[in-house]
């Protein structure tokens, strides 16, 4: 039940061009490599059971990819259907610049997911979902100052805020935080503040619905095997005006490491990300400092 929030920022008001914050919710005993170099030019965490990734960036092309699972009872059990791991969606797109994002929807039998691919150089991006019959590709709203939040319901779902109040909560809290901290006088404090948004105090009224919180506390889901589930890591990504990416990961599992890496984002051509002609959205002009 992961959650991702991101926004392109006004470099005239903030030292950063782009930021992303994310929580990864998973079983604590699932084998995973922490943040690092997972393939040539690709940085992220790696799931060792399926060899995929849910959040990573290609430093050479400047393409960032993320994925969230969609919980659904409409499909049969993935073990029975022998489905392809959803972690391959992000890794395949980041490692193959000639791959059309639409091909993802027809290649492989995946359980329901949302995936986003962001062109950090040209401030553009696409979102795809394969939920039931709603298999489509849309442009992400990468207008400066727009905060996007993605969780475990399909993109462009009109009932997102009603069914998943954590989406609205994280969007509002990130917006409020940026309004007060855009100038970033202290980078460490700024990053700490972003991590605090990912681990807010739990609403007492929602303690019986732990999976619907931004930060999922440790819960025992499998009573037979006594497996623990919850938010096992948080990630903050910041891209500055000089195209230097800072990625910070905090792990909450026993003996988990806190990792920070920095690297330069390279240049890319606009056609690398998008192989089809998607219509440009009609953006409304919104500047971050007047949101």
Backbone as CSV, one residue per row, in Angstrom:
resi,resn,N_x,N_y,N_z,CA_x,CA_y,CA_z,C_x,C_y,C_z
1,UNK,0.840,-1.196,0.000,0.000,0.000,0.000,0.878,1.250,0.000
2,UNK,1.741,1.358,-0.966,2.718,2.457,-1.022,2.047,3.776,-1.402
3,UNK,2.798,4.860,-1.221,2.320,6.183,-1.602,3.504,7.001,-2.095
4,UNK,3.270,7.800,-3.156,4.304,8.621,-3.784,3.740,10.014,-4.008
5,UNK,4.523,11.040,-3.689,4.142,12.425,-3.970,5.322,13.120,-4.633
6,UNK,5.042,13.943,-5.643,6.133,14.636,-6.326,5.640,15.951,-6.913
7,UNK,6.591,16.833,-7.197,6.267,18.137,-7.774,7.504,18.737,-8.421
8,UNK,7.288,19.455,-9.515,8.327,20.310,-10.076,8.187,21.681,-9.425
9,UNK,9.307,22.266,-9.046,9.312,23.521,-8.301,9.873,24.659,-9.144
10,UNK,9.576,25.878,-8.733,10.077,27.071,-9.413,11.512,27.319,-8.969
11,UNK,12.502,27.163,-9.857,13.904,27.359,-9.458,14.219,28.789,-9.056
12,UNK,13.316,29.713,-9.366,13.515,31.088,-8.925,13.142,31.293,-7.473
13,UNK,12.366,30.366,-6.935,11.914,30.471,-5.550,12.564,29.443,-4.635
14,UNK,13.103,28.398,-5.226,13.625,27.273,-4.450,14.904,26.762,-5.104
15,UNK,15.871,26.301,-4.331,17.105,25.767,-4.925,16.916,24.427,-5.627
16,UNK,15.717,23.858,-5.517,15.468,22.564,-6.138,14.447,22.686,-7.262
17,UNK,14.683,21.927,-8.317,13.793,21.911,-9.478,12.683,20.878,-9.318
18,UNK,12.971,19.815,-8.568,12.038,18.696,-8.462,12.231,18.000,-7.131
19,UNK,11.123,17.513,-6.575,11.226,16.678,-5.375,10.224,15.546,-5.445
20,UNK,10.565,14.473,-4.775,9.676,13.317,-4.655,9.849,12.729,-3.266
21,UNK,8.740,12.343,-2.650,8.780,11.648,-1.370,7.918,10.397,-1.489
22,UNK,8.319,9.331,-0.814,7.615,8.064,-0.998,7.777,7.160,0.207
23,UNK,6.733,6.388,0.492,6.789,5.295,1.461,6.596,3.976,0.733
24,UNK,7.394,2.992,1.113,7.220,1.643,0.576,6.685,0.742,1.677
25,UNK,5.522,0.161,1.449,4.894,-0.750,2.406,5.041,-2.179,1.893
26,UNK,5.553,-3.050,2.751,5.830,-4.420,2.318,6.036,-5.295,3.550
27,UNK,6.041,-6.607,3.347,6.395,-7.522,4.428,7.845,-7.278,4.833
28,UNK,8.076,-7.272,6.123,9.413,-6.970,6.630,10.436,-8.035,6.252
29,UNK,9.983,-9.265,6.024,10.937,-10.332,5.726,11.178,-10.521,4.226
30,UNK,10.591,-9.680,3.395,10.830,-9.784,1.951,12.241,-9.288,1.646
31,UNK,13.011,-10.095,0.959,14.410,-9.777,0.708,14.533,-8.620,-0.280
32,UNK,15.252,-7.582,0.158,15.377,-6.362,-0.634,16.751,-5.746,-0.436
33,UNK,17.315,-5.236,-1.517,18.528,-4.437,-1.412,18.152,-2.985,-1.197
34,UNK,18.855,-2.326,-0.295,18.597,-0.914,-0.034,19.028,-0.061,-1.223
35,UNK,18.795,1.225,-1.116,19.132,2.186,-2.156,20.577,2.038,-2.609
36,UNK,20.774,2.021,-3.928,22.118,1.911,-4.484,22.054,1.787,-5.994
37,UNK,23.180,1.467,-6.618,23.245,1.257,-8.065,22.755,-0.156,-8.362
38,UNK,21.619,-0.276,-9.049,21.042,-1.598,-9.284,21.331,-2.123,-10.691
39,UNK,21.548,-1.225,-11.636,22.000,-1.575,-12.976,22.804,-0.389,-13.487
40,UNK,23.416,-0.524,-14.650,24.220,0.567,-15.182,23.400,1.850,-15.264
41,UNK,23.857,2.885,-14.572,23.244,4.221,-14.545,21.918,4.286,-13.792
42,UNK,21.438,3.182,-13.235,20.125,3.167,-12.588,20.283,3.028,-11.077
43,UNK,19.709,3.992,-10.352,19.786,4.012,-8.894,18.403,3.789,-8.300
44,UNK,18.349,2.954,-7.274,17.100,2.696,-6.586,17.269,1.528,-5.633
45,UNK,16.170,1.088,-5.064,16.180,-0.130,-4.276,15.814,-1.302,-5.171
46,UNK,16.104,-2.511,-4.713,15.795,-3.671,-5.555,15.184,-4.794,-4.737
47,UNK,14.073,-5.300,-5.254,13.418,-6.451,-4.651,14.145,-7.709,-5.104
48,UNK,14.688,-8.469,-4.171,15.509,-9.625,-4.516,14.694,-10.878,-4.809
49,UNK,13.421,-10.868,-4.450,12.593,-12.036,-4.739,12.147,-12.052,-6.198
50,UNK,11.912,-10.865,-6.761,11.460,-10.786,-8.157,12.427,-10.006,-9.038
51,UNK,13.469,-9.421,-8.434,14.502,-8.684,-9.163,14.002,-7.403,-9.816
52,UNK,12.909,-6.858,-9.336,12.396,-5.616,-9.883,12.645,-4.447,-8.952
53,UNK,12.011,-3.317,-9.261,12.109,-2.128,-8.417,10.816,-1.341,-8.513
54,UNK,10.468,-0.646,-7.444,9.268,0.180,-7.429,9.582,1.662,-7.554
55,UNK,10.857,2.035,-7.399,11.249,3.441,-7.498,12.719,3.501,-7.880
56,UNK,13.019,4.141,-9.013,14.405,4.230,-9.467,14.531,5.360,-10.479
57,UNK,15.777,5.753,-10.766,16.036,6.807,-11.742,17.259,6.427,-12.565
58,UNK,17.186,6.709,-13.858,18.320,6.502,-14.745,19.108,7.805,-14.797
59,UNK,20.319,7.794,-14.250,21.115,9.013,-14.153,21.542,9.529,-15.518
60,UNK,21.659,8.655,-16.485,22.115,9.066,-17.816,21.009,9.733,-18.620
61,UNK,19.825,9.134,-18.610,18.723,9.670,-19.409,17.892,10.701,-18.658
62,UNK,17.950,10.666,-17.329,17.132,11.571,-16.543,15.694,11.122,-16.407
63,UNK,15.426,9.840,-16.618,14.074,9.305,-16.477,13.919,8.668,-15.103
64,UNK,12.881,9.057,-14.410,12.544,8.500,-13.103,11.295,7.650,-13.261
65,UNK,11.284,6.489,-12.626,10.116,5.628,-12.687,9.665,5.194,-11.309
66,UNK,8.354,5.084,-11.128,7.813,4.581,-9.865,6.591,3.729,-10.154
67,UNK,6.231,2.895,-9.197,5.071,2.022,-9.358,4.399,1.812,-8.014
68,UNK,3.069,1.805,-8.025,2.289,1.435,-6.844,1.331,0.317,-7.238
69,UNK,1.137,-0.616,-6.344,0.197,-1.706,-6.593,-1.229,-1.222,-6.408
70,UNK,-2.139,-1.816,-7.150,-3.564,-1.553,-6.973,-4.198,-2.809,-6.405
71,UNK,-4.803,-2.675,-5.241,-5.458,-3.821,-4.622,-6.790,-4.066,-5.319
72,UNK,-6.989,-5.285,-5.764,-8.202,-5.601,-6.507,-8.599,-7.044,-6.269
73,UNK,-9.907,-7.281,-6.232,-10.418,-8.652,-6.111,-10.970,-9.144,-7.443
74,UNK,-10.762,-8.341,-8.499,-11.351,-8.691,-9.793,-10.551,-9.726,-10.549
75,UNK,-9.275,-9.895,-10.160,-8.439,-10.877,-10.841,-8.206,-12.066,-9.923
76,UNK,-7.960,-13.204,-10.530,-7.672,-14.393,-9.736,-6.313,-14.265,-9.095
77,UNK,-6.044,-15.143,-8.169,-4.793,-15.103,-7.429,-3.599,-15.157,-8.364
78,UNK,-2.615,-14.256,-8.125,-1.458,-14.170,-9.012,-0.635,-15.442,-8.991
79,UNK,-0.645,-16.171,-7.869,0.109,-17.414,-7.802,-0.507,-18.443,-8.753
80,UNK,-1.843,-18.438,-8.854,-2.513,-19.368,-9.741,-2.282,-18.997,-11.200
81,UNK,-2.183,-17.699,-11.496,-2.060,-17.238,-12.874,-0.612,-17.094,-13.302
82,UNK,0.332,-17.223,-12.387,1.754,-17.109,-12.727,2.041,-15.778,-13.415
83,UNK,1.647,-14.696,-12.800,1.807,-13.373,-13.384,3.260,-12.915,-13.329
84,UNK,3.563,-11.921,-14.182,4.886,-11.311,-14.198,4.988,-10.316,-13.057
85,UNK,6.145,-10.234,-12.426,6.328,-9.295,-11.324,6.172,-7.860,-11.810
86,UNK,5.414,-7.065,-11.064,5.214,-5.665,-11.437,6.496,-4.852,-11.343
87,UNK,7.462,-5.331,-10.563,8.724,-4.618,-10.447,9.491,-4.520,-11.750
88,UNK,9.165,-5.404,-12.713,9.829,-5.348,-14.012,9.375,-4.138,-14.830
89,UNK,8.198,-3.619,-14.541,7.657,-2.502,-15.317,8.609,-1.316,-15.291
90,UNK,9.019,-0.909,-14.095,9.909,0.244,-13.956,11.289,-0.065,-14.509
91,UNK,11.829,-1.202,-14.143,13.198,-1.532,-14.536,13.329,-1.678,-16.051
92,UNK,12.327,-2.281,-16.694,12.368,-2.449,-18.147,12.362,-1.111,-18.860
93,UNK,11.501,-0.210,-18.411,11.404,1.092,-19.069,12.675,1.918,-18.864
94,UNK,13.248,1.870,-17.679,14.438,2.678,-17.402,15.677,2.148,-18.119
95,UNK,15.735,0.866,-18.352,16.929,0.282,-18.960,16.845,0.182,-20.473
96,UNK,15.676,0.459,-21.049,15.489,0.340,-22.495,14.877,1.618,-23.034
97,UNK,15.725,2.506,-23.557,15.244,3.817,-23.998,14.339,3.736,-25.225
98,UNK,14.369,2.612,-25.942,13.539,2.475,-27.135,12.178,1.864,-26.830
99,UNK,11.937,1.577,-25.571,10.687,0.926,-25.172,9.545,1.933,-25.141
100,UNK,8.462,1.643,-25.835,7.267,2.470,-25.823,6.494,2.149,-24.549
101,UNK,6.106,3.169,-23.805,5.405,2.910,-22.550,4.101,2.164,-22.770
102,UNK,3.475,2.339,-23.938,2.243,1.609,-24.219,2.475,0.109,-24.318
103,UNK,3.702,-0.289,-24.666,3.999,-1.717,-24.777,3.879,-2.420,-23.434
104,UNK,4.065,-1.666,-22.350,3.986,-2.266,-21.021,2.616,-2.878,-20.777
105,UNK,1.582,-2.255,-21.346,0.221,-2.718,-21.120,-0.107,-3.985,-21.899
106,UNK,0.702,-4.326,-22.887,0.415,-5.509,-23.691,1.479,-6.587,-23.533
107,UNK,2.578,-6.255,-22.861,3.641,-7.234,-22.650,3.600,-7.719,-21.203
108,UNK,3.380,-8.982,-21.015,3.370,-9.525,-19.660,1.997,-9.456,-19.021
109,UNK,1.738,-10.392,-18.153,0.473,-10.464,-17.428,0.726,-9.986,-16.007
110,UNK,0.377,-8.723,-15.746,0.668,-8.117,-14.452,-0.591,-8.011,-13.604
111,UNK,-0.410,-8.116,-12.313,-1.464,-7.721,-11.390,-1.664,-6.203,-11.525
112,UNK,-2.808,-5.651,-11.070,-3.090,-4.227,-11.277,-2.022,-3.311,-10.673
113,UNK,-1.703,-2.242,-11.397,-0.687,-1.302,-10.929,-0.907,0.082,-11.529
114,UNK,-0.314,1.079,-10.899,-0.078,2.403,-11.475,1.422,2.535,-11.679
115,UNK,1.840,3.124,-12.771,3.260,3.409,-12.977,3.397,4.804,-13.561
116,UNK,4.422,5.507,-13.144,4.700,6.836,-13.671,6.141,6.923,-14.130
117,UNK,6.356,7.618,-15.248,7.704,7.834,-15.768,7.877,9.324,-16.021
118,UNK,8.867,9.912,-15.352,9.040,11.358,-15.354,10.352,11.726,-16.031
119,UNK,10.271,12.635,-16.988,11.438,13.190,-17.663,11.910,14.384,-16.834
120,UNK,12.951,14.180,-16.053,13.420,15.217,-15.139,14.072,16.387,-15.858
121,UNK,14.566,16.168,-17.063,15.224,17.232,-17.807,14.209,18.155,-18.461
122,UNK,13.185,17.575,-19.086,12.206,18.355,-19.840,10.894,18.585,-19.088
123,UNK,10.847,18.193,-17.826,9.654,18.403,-16.984,8.396,17.856,-17.653
124,UNK,8.433,16.593,-17.967,7.321,15.941,-18.638,7.177,14.541,-18.051
125,UNK,6.074,13.889,-18.349,5.920,12.546,-17.823,4.639,11.887,-18.269
126,UNK,4.585,10.572,-18.110,3.396,9.807,-18.455,3.024,8.901,-17.297
127,UNK,1.748,8.567,-17.234,1.234,7.648,-16.222,0.478,6.544,-16.933
128,UNK,0.634,5.325,-16.466,-0.103,4.208,-17.047,-0.748,3.405,-15.930
129,UNK,-1.876,2.798,-16.253,-2.549,1.910,-15.314,-3.137,0.752,-16.099
130,UNK,-3.226,-0.406,-15.493,-3.808,-1.579,-16.159,-4.979,-2.130,-15.364
131,UNK,-5.630,-1.274,-14.606,-6.700,-1.718,-13.716,-7.937,-2.104,-14.513
132,UNK,-8.359,-3.365,-14.414,-9.538,-3.899,-15.080,-9.516,-3.512,-16.559
133,UNK,-10.558,-2.844,-17.044,-10.600,-2.451,-18.452,-10.043,-1.055,-18.670
134,UNK,-9.587,-0.428,-17.605,-9.105,0.951,-17.691,-7.604,0.965,-17.975
135,UNK,-7.210,0.365,-19.095,-5.801,0.308,-19.461,-5.498,1.474,-20.399
136,UNK,-4.752,2.429,-19.908,-4.505,3.616,-20.719,-3.257,4.341,-20.249
137,UNK,-2.817,5.263,-21.114,-1.661,6.096,-20.847,-2.098,7.548,-20.850
138,UNK,-1.693,8.296,-19.853,-2.012,9.715,-19.761,-0.744,10.502,-19.467
139,UNK,-0.770,11.770,-19.789,0.332,12.632,-19.390,0.175,13.005,-17.921
140,UNK,1.304,13.014,-17.215,1.311,13.518,-15.849,1.270,15.037,-15.875
141,UNK,0.661,15.612,-14.883,0.603,17.068,-14.772,1.904,17.552,-14.148
142,UNK,2.845,17.936,-14.986,4.165,18.367,-14.519,4.317,19.878,-14.517
143,UNK,3.200,20.590,-14.523,3.245,22.043,-14.410,3.910,22.431,-13.099
144,UNK,4.730,23.469,-13.140,5.411,23.930,-11.934,4.408,24.216,-10.819
145,UNK,4.661,23.650,-9.654,3.826,23.907,-8.491,2.701,22.926,-8.274
146,UNK,2.460,22.030,-9.238,1.404,21.032,-9.087,1.936,19.844,-8.289
147,UNK,1.239,19.494,-7.230,1.631,18.345,-6.408,0.812,17.130,-6.826
148,UNK,1.495,16.085,-7.231,0.855,14.828,-7.612,1.044,13.814,-6.494
149,UNK,-0.002,13.113,-6.145,0.083,12.047,-5.146,-0.542,10.790,-5.738
150,UNK,0.186,9.692,-5.673,-0.269,8.425,-6.241,-0.222,7.367,-5.153
151,UNK,-1.316,6.606,-5.043,-1.332,5.532,-4.054,-1.850,4.261,-4.704
152,UNK,-2.864,3.649,-4.143,-3.268,2.306,-4.558,-4.633,2.260,-5.219
153,UNK,-5.003,3.346,-5.875,-6.190,3.393,-6.710,-5.762,3.900,-8.076
154,UNK,-6.513,3.604,-9.137,-6.079,3.988,-10.482,-5.912,5.494,-10.636
155,UNK,-5.024,5.894,-11.526,-4.850,7.299,-11.857,-6.182,7.898,-12.291
156,UNK,-6.350,9.194,-11.980,-7.530,9.947,-12.413,-8.833,9.369,-11.873
157,UNK,-8.768,8.739,-10.709,-9.966,8.205,-10.077,-10.652,9.322,-9.299
158,UNK,-11.892,9.610,-9.664,-12.610,10.724,-9.039,-12.890,10.494,-7.563
159,UNK,-12.804,9.259,-7.114,-13.112,8.951,-5.727,-11.849,8.763,-4.894
160,UNK,-10.723,9.226,-5.416,-9.438,9.007,-4.747,-9.431,9.557,-3.329
161,UNK,-9.839,10.791,-3.192,-9.760,11.422,-1.875,-10.770,10.819,-0.903
162,UNK,-11.924,10.403,-1.408,-12.944,9.836,-0.533,-12.541,8.454,-0.036
163,UNK,-12.011,7.639,-0.943,-11.651,6.269,-0.585,-10.276,6.173,0.068
164,UNK,-9.393,7.073,-0.265,-8.037,7.064,0.261,-7.704,8.452,0.809
165,UNK,-8.223,8.792,1.989,-7.971,10.126,2.543,-6.499,10.420,2.746
166,UNK,-5.644,9.377,2.820,-4.219,9.634,2.986,-3.652,10.356,1.771
167,UNK,-4.274,10.190,0.596,-3.827,10.896,-0.603,-4.025,12.395,-0.426
168,UNK,-5.227,12.784,-0.003,-5.512,14.198,0.220,-4.678,14.756,1.362
169,UNK,-4.461,13.944,2.405,-3.694,14.401,3.563,-2.245,14.688,3.191
170,UNK,-1.613,13.781,2.445,-0.218,13.998,2.074,-0.086,15.176,1.116
171,UNK,-1.027,15.314,0.207,-0.984,16.441,-0.726,-1.086,17.766,0.014
172,UNK,-2.014,17.849,0.958,-2.199,19.085,1.716,-1.005,19.381,2.609
173,UNK,-0.459,18.365,3.244,0.668,18.587,4.153,1.928,18.970,3.386
174,UNK,2.149,18.376,2.222,3.316,18.740,1.409,3.167,20.155,0.870
175,UNK,1.977,20.500,0.442,1.735,21.856,-0.055,1.995,22.884,1.030
176,UNK,1.484,22.634,2.225,1.684,23.553,3.342,3.161,23.661,3.708
177,UNK,3.844,22.531,3.694,5.268,22.523,4.054,6.089,23.329,3.053
178,UNK,5.797,23.167,1.772,6.556,23.887,0.753,6.296,25.385,0.804
179,UNK,5.088,25.764,1.092,4.775,27.186,1.200,5.606,27.870,2.274
180,UNK,5.954,27.134,3.314,6.702,27.708,4.437,8.203,27.485,4.342
181,UNK,8.634,26.622,3.415,10.049,26.237,3.421,10.702,26.252,2.042
182,UNK,10.132,26.973,1.093,10.651,26.949,-0.267,12.093,27.433,-0.376
183,UNK,12.485,28.373,0.444,13.820,28.947,0.312,14.917,28.013,0.812
184,UNK,14.585,27.030,1.611,15.507,25.982,2.065,16.805,26.579,2.612
185,UNK,16.734,27.151,3.787,17.932,27.730,4.407,18.871,26.655,4.940
186,UNK,18.336,25.496,5.284,19.143,24.395,5.803,18.683,23.098,5.138
187,UNK,19.548,22.511,4.304,19.158,21.345,3.514,18.783,20.153,4.387
188,UNK,19.579,19.890,5.420,19.295,18.743,6.284,17.940,18.897,6.964
189,UNK,17.661,20.088,7.470,16.381,20.319,8.130,15.228,20.201,7.133
190,UNK,15.459,20.650,5.906,14.437,20.551,4.867,14.117,19.085,4.578
191,UNK,15.153,18.270,4.445,14.960,16.838,4.188,14.290,16.156,5.379
192,UNK,14.718,16.497,6.585,14.094,15.926,7.781,12.605,16.257,7.821
193,UNK,12.270,17.479,7.426,10.870,17.881,7.405,10.054,17.075,6.415
194,UNK,10.648,16.765,5.264,9.957,15.939,4.274,9.736,14.523,4.801
195,UNK,10.726,13.988,5.490,10.549,12.661,6.089,9.450,12.683,7.154
196,UNK,9.334,13.771,7.871,8.281,13.875,8.888,6.891,13.811,8.256
197,UNK,6.763,14.327,7.026,5.478,14.252,6.334,5.099,12.811,6.026
198,UNK,6.108,11.978,5.846,5.872,10.573,5.524,5.605,9.714,6.754
199,UNK,5.783,10.302,7.923,5.561,9.559,9.162,4.799,10.437,10.154
200,UNK,3.589,10.867,9.769,2.817,11.742,10.654,2.245,10.976,11.835
201,UNK,1.786,11.728,12.827,1.120,11.089,13.955,-0.169,10.445,13.471
202,UNK,-0.425,9.243,13.939,-1.601,8.509,13.486,-2.868,9.080,14.106
203,UNK,-3.869,9.281,13.264,-5.169,9.744,13.717,-5.812,8.638,14.558
204,UNK,-6.165,8.928,15.829,-6.771,7.893,16.691,-7.998,7.247,16.070
205,UNK,-8.736,8.016,15.248,-9.938,7.473,14.632,-9.617,6.466,13.531
206,UNK,-8.336,6.425,13.103,-7.973,5.552,11.998,-7.070,4.401,12.444
207,UNK,-6.950,4.211,13.739,-6.064,3.149,14.228,-6.541,1.762,13.821
208,UNK,-7.833,1.623,13.543,-8.360,0.333,13.114,-8.219,0.134,11.610
209,UNK,-7.722,1.154,10.907,-7.507,1.059,9.463,-6.054,1.387,9.148
210,UNK,-5.113,0.616,9.647,-3.697,0.962,9.499,-3.234,1.060,8.057
211,UNK,-3.818,0.268,7.156,-3.380,0.295,5.763,-3.768,1.580,5.051
212,UNK,-4.682,2.349,5.634,-5.113,3.596,5.018,-4.386,4.804,5.585
213,UNK,-3.301,4.576,6.306,-2.479,5.664,6.813,-1.292,5.897,5.886
214,UNK,-0.769,7.133,5.889,0.421,7.438,5.099,1.560,6.525,5.514
215,UNK,1.759,6.396,6.816,2.767,5.492,7.366,2.037,4.318,8.007
216,UNK,2.302,3.122,7.507,1.630,1.927,8.022,2.455,1.342,9.160
217,UNK,1.902,1.289,10.361,2.647,0.717,11.491,2.812,-0.787,11.317
218,UNK,3.688,-1.373,12.104,3.900,-2.818,12.021,2.622,-3.553,12.411
219,UNK,2.157,-4.409,11.506,0.970,-5.207,11.789,1.234,-6.644,11.347
220,UNK,0.597,-7.575,12.031,0.752,-8.990,11.687,-0.410,-9.382,10.794
221,UNK,-0.107,-9.605,9.510,-1.151,-9.933,8.545,-1.342,-11.437,8.426
222,UNK,-0.256,-12.166,8.347,-0.308,-13.621,8.209,-0.217,-14.252,9.597
223,UNK,-1.361,-14.620,10.167,-1.375,-15.171,11.522,-0.681,-16.523,11.610
224,UNK,-0.696,-17.270,10.506,-0.091,-18.594,10.525,1.433,-18.499,10.564
225,UNK,2.000,-17.675,9.683,3.452,-17.540,9.627,3.970,-16.364,10.455
226,UNK,3.044,-15.601,11.037,3.391,-14.455,11.875,4.285,-13.458,11.132
227,UNK,3.920,-13.176,9.886,4.682,-12.222,9.077,4.253,-10.795,9.406
228,UNK,5.234,-9.917,9.513,4.982,-8.517,9.850,4.960,-7.682,8.579
229,UNK,3.957,-6.807,8.484,3.786,-5.927,7.330,3.743,-4.491,7.821
230,UNK,4.210,-3.571,6.980,4.144,-2.157,7.326,5.040,-1.336,6.421
231,UNK,5.144,-0.047,6.726,6.062,0.816,5.984,7.483,0.432,6.371
232,UNK,8.232,-0.067,5.424,9.584,-0.534,5.735,10.663,0.457,5.310
233,UNK,10.309,1.431,4.458,11.298,2.444,4.089,10.606,3.691,3.562
234,UNK,11.289,4.827,3.710,10.852,6.104,3.151,11.982,6.658,2.299
235,UNK,11.622,7.375,1.239,12.618,7.937,0.328,12.303,9.394,0.040
236,UNK,13.347,10.217,0.014,13.251,11.610,-0.416,14.222,11.802,-1.573
237,UNK,13.735,12.413,-2.656,14.571,12.702,-3.821,14.499,14.193,-4.123
238,UNK,15.654,14.820,-4.315,15.729,16.246,-4.621,16.657,16.459,-5.808
239,UNK,16.178,17.187,-6.815,16.998,17.540,-7.972,17.224,19.041,-7.952
240,UNK,18.498,19.478,-7.896,18.764,20.910,-7.800,18.909,21.550,-9.178
241,UNK,19.172,22.848,-9.191,19.244,23.604,-10.440,20.381,23.140,-11.334
242,UNK,21.408,22.556,-10.735,22.558,22.076,-11.498,22.417,20.612,-11.899
243,UNK,21.205,20.086,-11.768,20.881,18.708,-12.140,21.618,17.680,-11.292
244,UNK,21.907,18.035,-10.044,22.456,17.054,-9.115,21.305,16.438,-8.327
245,UNK,21.238,15.126,-8.364,20.182,14.409,-7.657,20.685,13.933,-6.304
246,UNK,19.893,14.193,-5.274,20.141,13.659,-3.937,19.026,12.674,-3.611
247,UNK,19.396,11.446,-3.283,18.430,10.431,-2.873,18.759,9.993,-1.454
248,UNK,17.771,10.047,-0.588,17.956,9.657,0.805,16.910,8.603,1.143
249,UNK,17.351,7.510,1.728,16.445,6.425,2.112,16.607,6.120,3.590
250,UNK,15.488,6.021,4.293,15.478,5.613,5.694,14.709,4.307,5.811
251,UNK,15.323,3.336,6.449,14.720,2.013,6.593,14.268,1.785,8.029
252,UNK,13.105,1.157,8.182,12.516,0.947,9.502,12.547,-0.516,9.936
253,UNK,13.049,-1.380,9.070,13.163,-2.785,9.449,14.359,-2.959,10.378
254,UNK,14.386,-4.021,11.177,15.534,-4.243,12.067,16.849,-4.258,11.288
255,UNK,17.821,-3.529,11.805,19.152,-3.431,11.201,19.127,-2.742,9.837
256,UNK,18.050,-2.019,9.542,17.979,-1.293,8.276,18.897,-0.082,8.276
257,UNK,19.439,0.242,7.114,20.398,1.341,6.998,19.712,2.610,6.512
258,UNK,20.290,3.749,6.876,19.905,5.034,6.316,20.967,5.422,5.297
259,UNK,20.545,5.672,4.066,21.481,5.836,2.961,21.224,7.153,2.244
260,UNK,22.305,7.828,1.853,22.212,9.037,1.034,23.219,8.929,-0.100
261,UNK,22.760,9.140,-1.321,23.653,9.138,-2.471,23.375,10.367,-3.326
262,UNK,24.399,10.828,-4.039,24.267,11.971,-4.940,24.901,11.620,-6.276
263,UNK,24.287,12.096,-7.343,24.830,11.858,-8.677,24.272,12.905,-9.639
264,UNK,24.937,13.057,-10.759,24.546,14.044,-11.750,23.573,13.424,-12.743
265,UNK,22.531,14.179,-13.067,21.576,13.744,-14.075,22.067,14.221,-15.439
266,UNK,22.125,13.303,-16.426,22.625,13.646,-17.748,21.565,14.284,-18.624
267,UNK,21.946,14.533,-19.865,21.034,15.143,-20.831,20.345,14.055,-21.639
268,UNK,19.200,14.387,-22.176,18.466,13.423,-22.977,17.669,14.146,-24.040
269,UNK,17.241,13.405,-25.063,16.377,13.951,-26.094,14.924,13.730,-25.696
270,UNK,14.076,14.625,-26.138,12.686,14.561,-25.722,11.995,13.278,-26.179
271,UNK,12.435,12.702,-27.312,11.737,11.531,-27.824,12.076,10.249,-27.077
272,UNK,13.027,10.301,-26.167,13.427,9.084,-25.459,12.289,8.538,-24.617
273,UNK,11.590,9.403,-23.909,10.551,8.940,-22.992,9.271,8.573,-23.721
274,UNK,8.812,9.430,-24.609,7.503,9.251,-25.215,7.638,8.856,-26.677
275,UNK,7.081,7.720,-27.030,7.135,7.244,-28.401,5.806,7.449,-29.120
276,UNK,4.842,8.032,-28.456,3.571,8.309,-29.091,3.236,9.775,-28.884
277,UNK,2.324,10.281,-29.691,1.952,11.690,-29.613,0.750,11.845,-28.699
278,UNK,1.011,12.073,-27.433,-0.066,12.320,-26.479,-0.404,13.800,-26.499
279,UNK,-1.676,14.158,-26.397,-2.040,15.575,-26.415,-1.534,16.281,-25.174
280,UNK,-1.103,17.507,-25.357,-0.686,18.317,-24.224,-1.916,18.729,-23.426
281,UNK,-1.885,18.629,-22.103,-3.042,19.014,-21.296,-3.209,20.520,-21.263
282,UNK,-4.408,20.945,-20.993,-4.670,22.377,-20.838,-4.394,22.756,-19.396
283,UNK,-3.195,23.255,-19.140,-2.786,23.557,-17.780,-3.352,24.896,-17.330
284,UNK,-3.711,24.955,-16.085,-4.010,26.231,-15.473,-2.711,26.731,-14.848
285,UNK,-2.481,28.011,-14.883,-1.237,28.572,-14.379,-1.312,28.682,-12.867
286,UNK,-0.476,27.917,-12.184,-0.433,27.934,-10.725,1.013,28.066,-10.304
287,UNK,1.325,29.062,-9.537,2.668,29.270,-9.032,2.711,28.795,-7.588
288,UNK,3.792,28.076,-7.239,3.860,27.422,-5.940,3.605,28.370,-4.778
289,UNK,4.144,29.606,-4.849,4.054,30.455,-3.674,2.684,31.082,-3.484
290,UNK,1.740,30.852,-4.414,0.400,31.389,-4.195,-0.631,30.270,-4.077
291,UNK,-0.170,29.012,-3.990,-1.105,27.902,-3.820,-1.852,28.025,-2.488
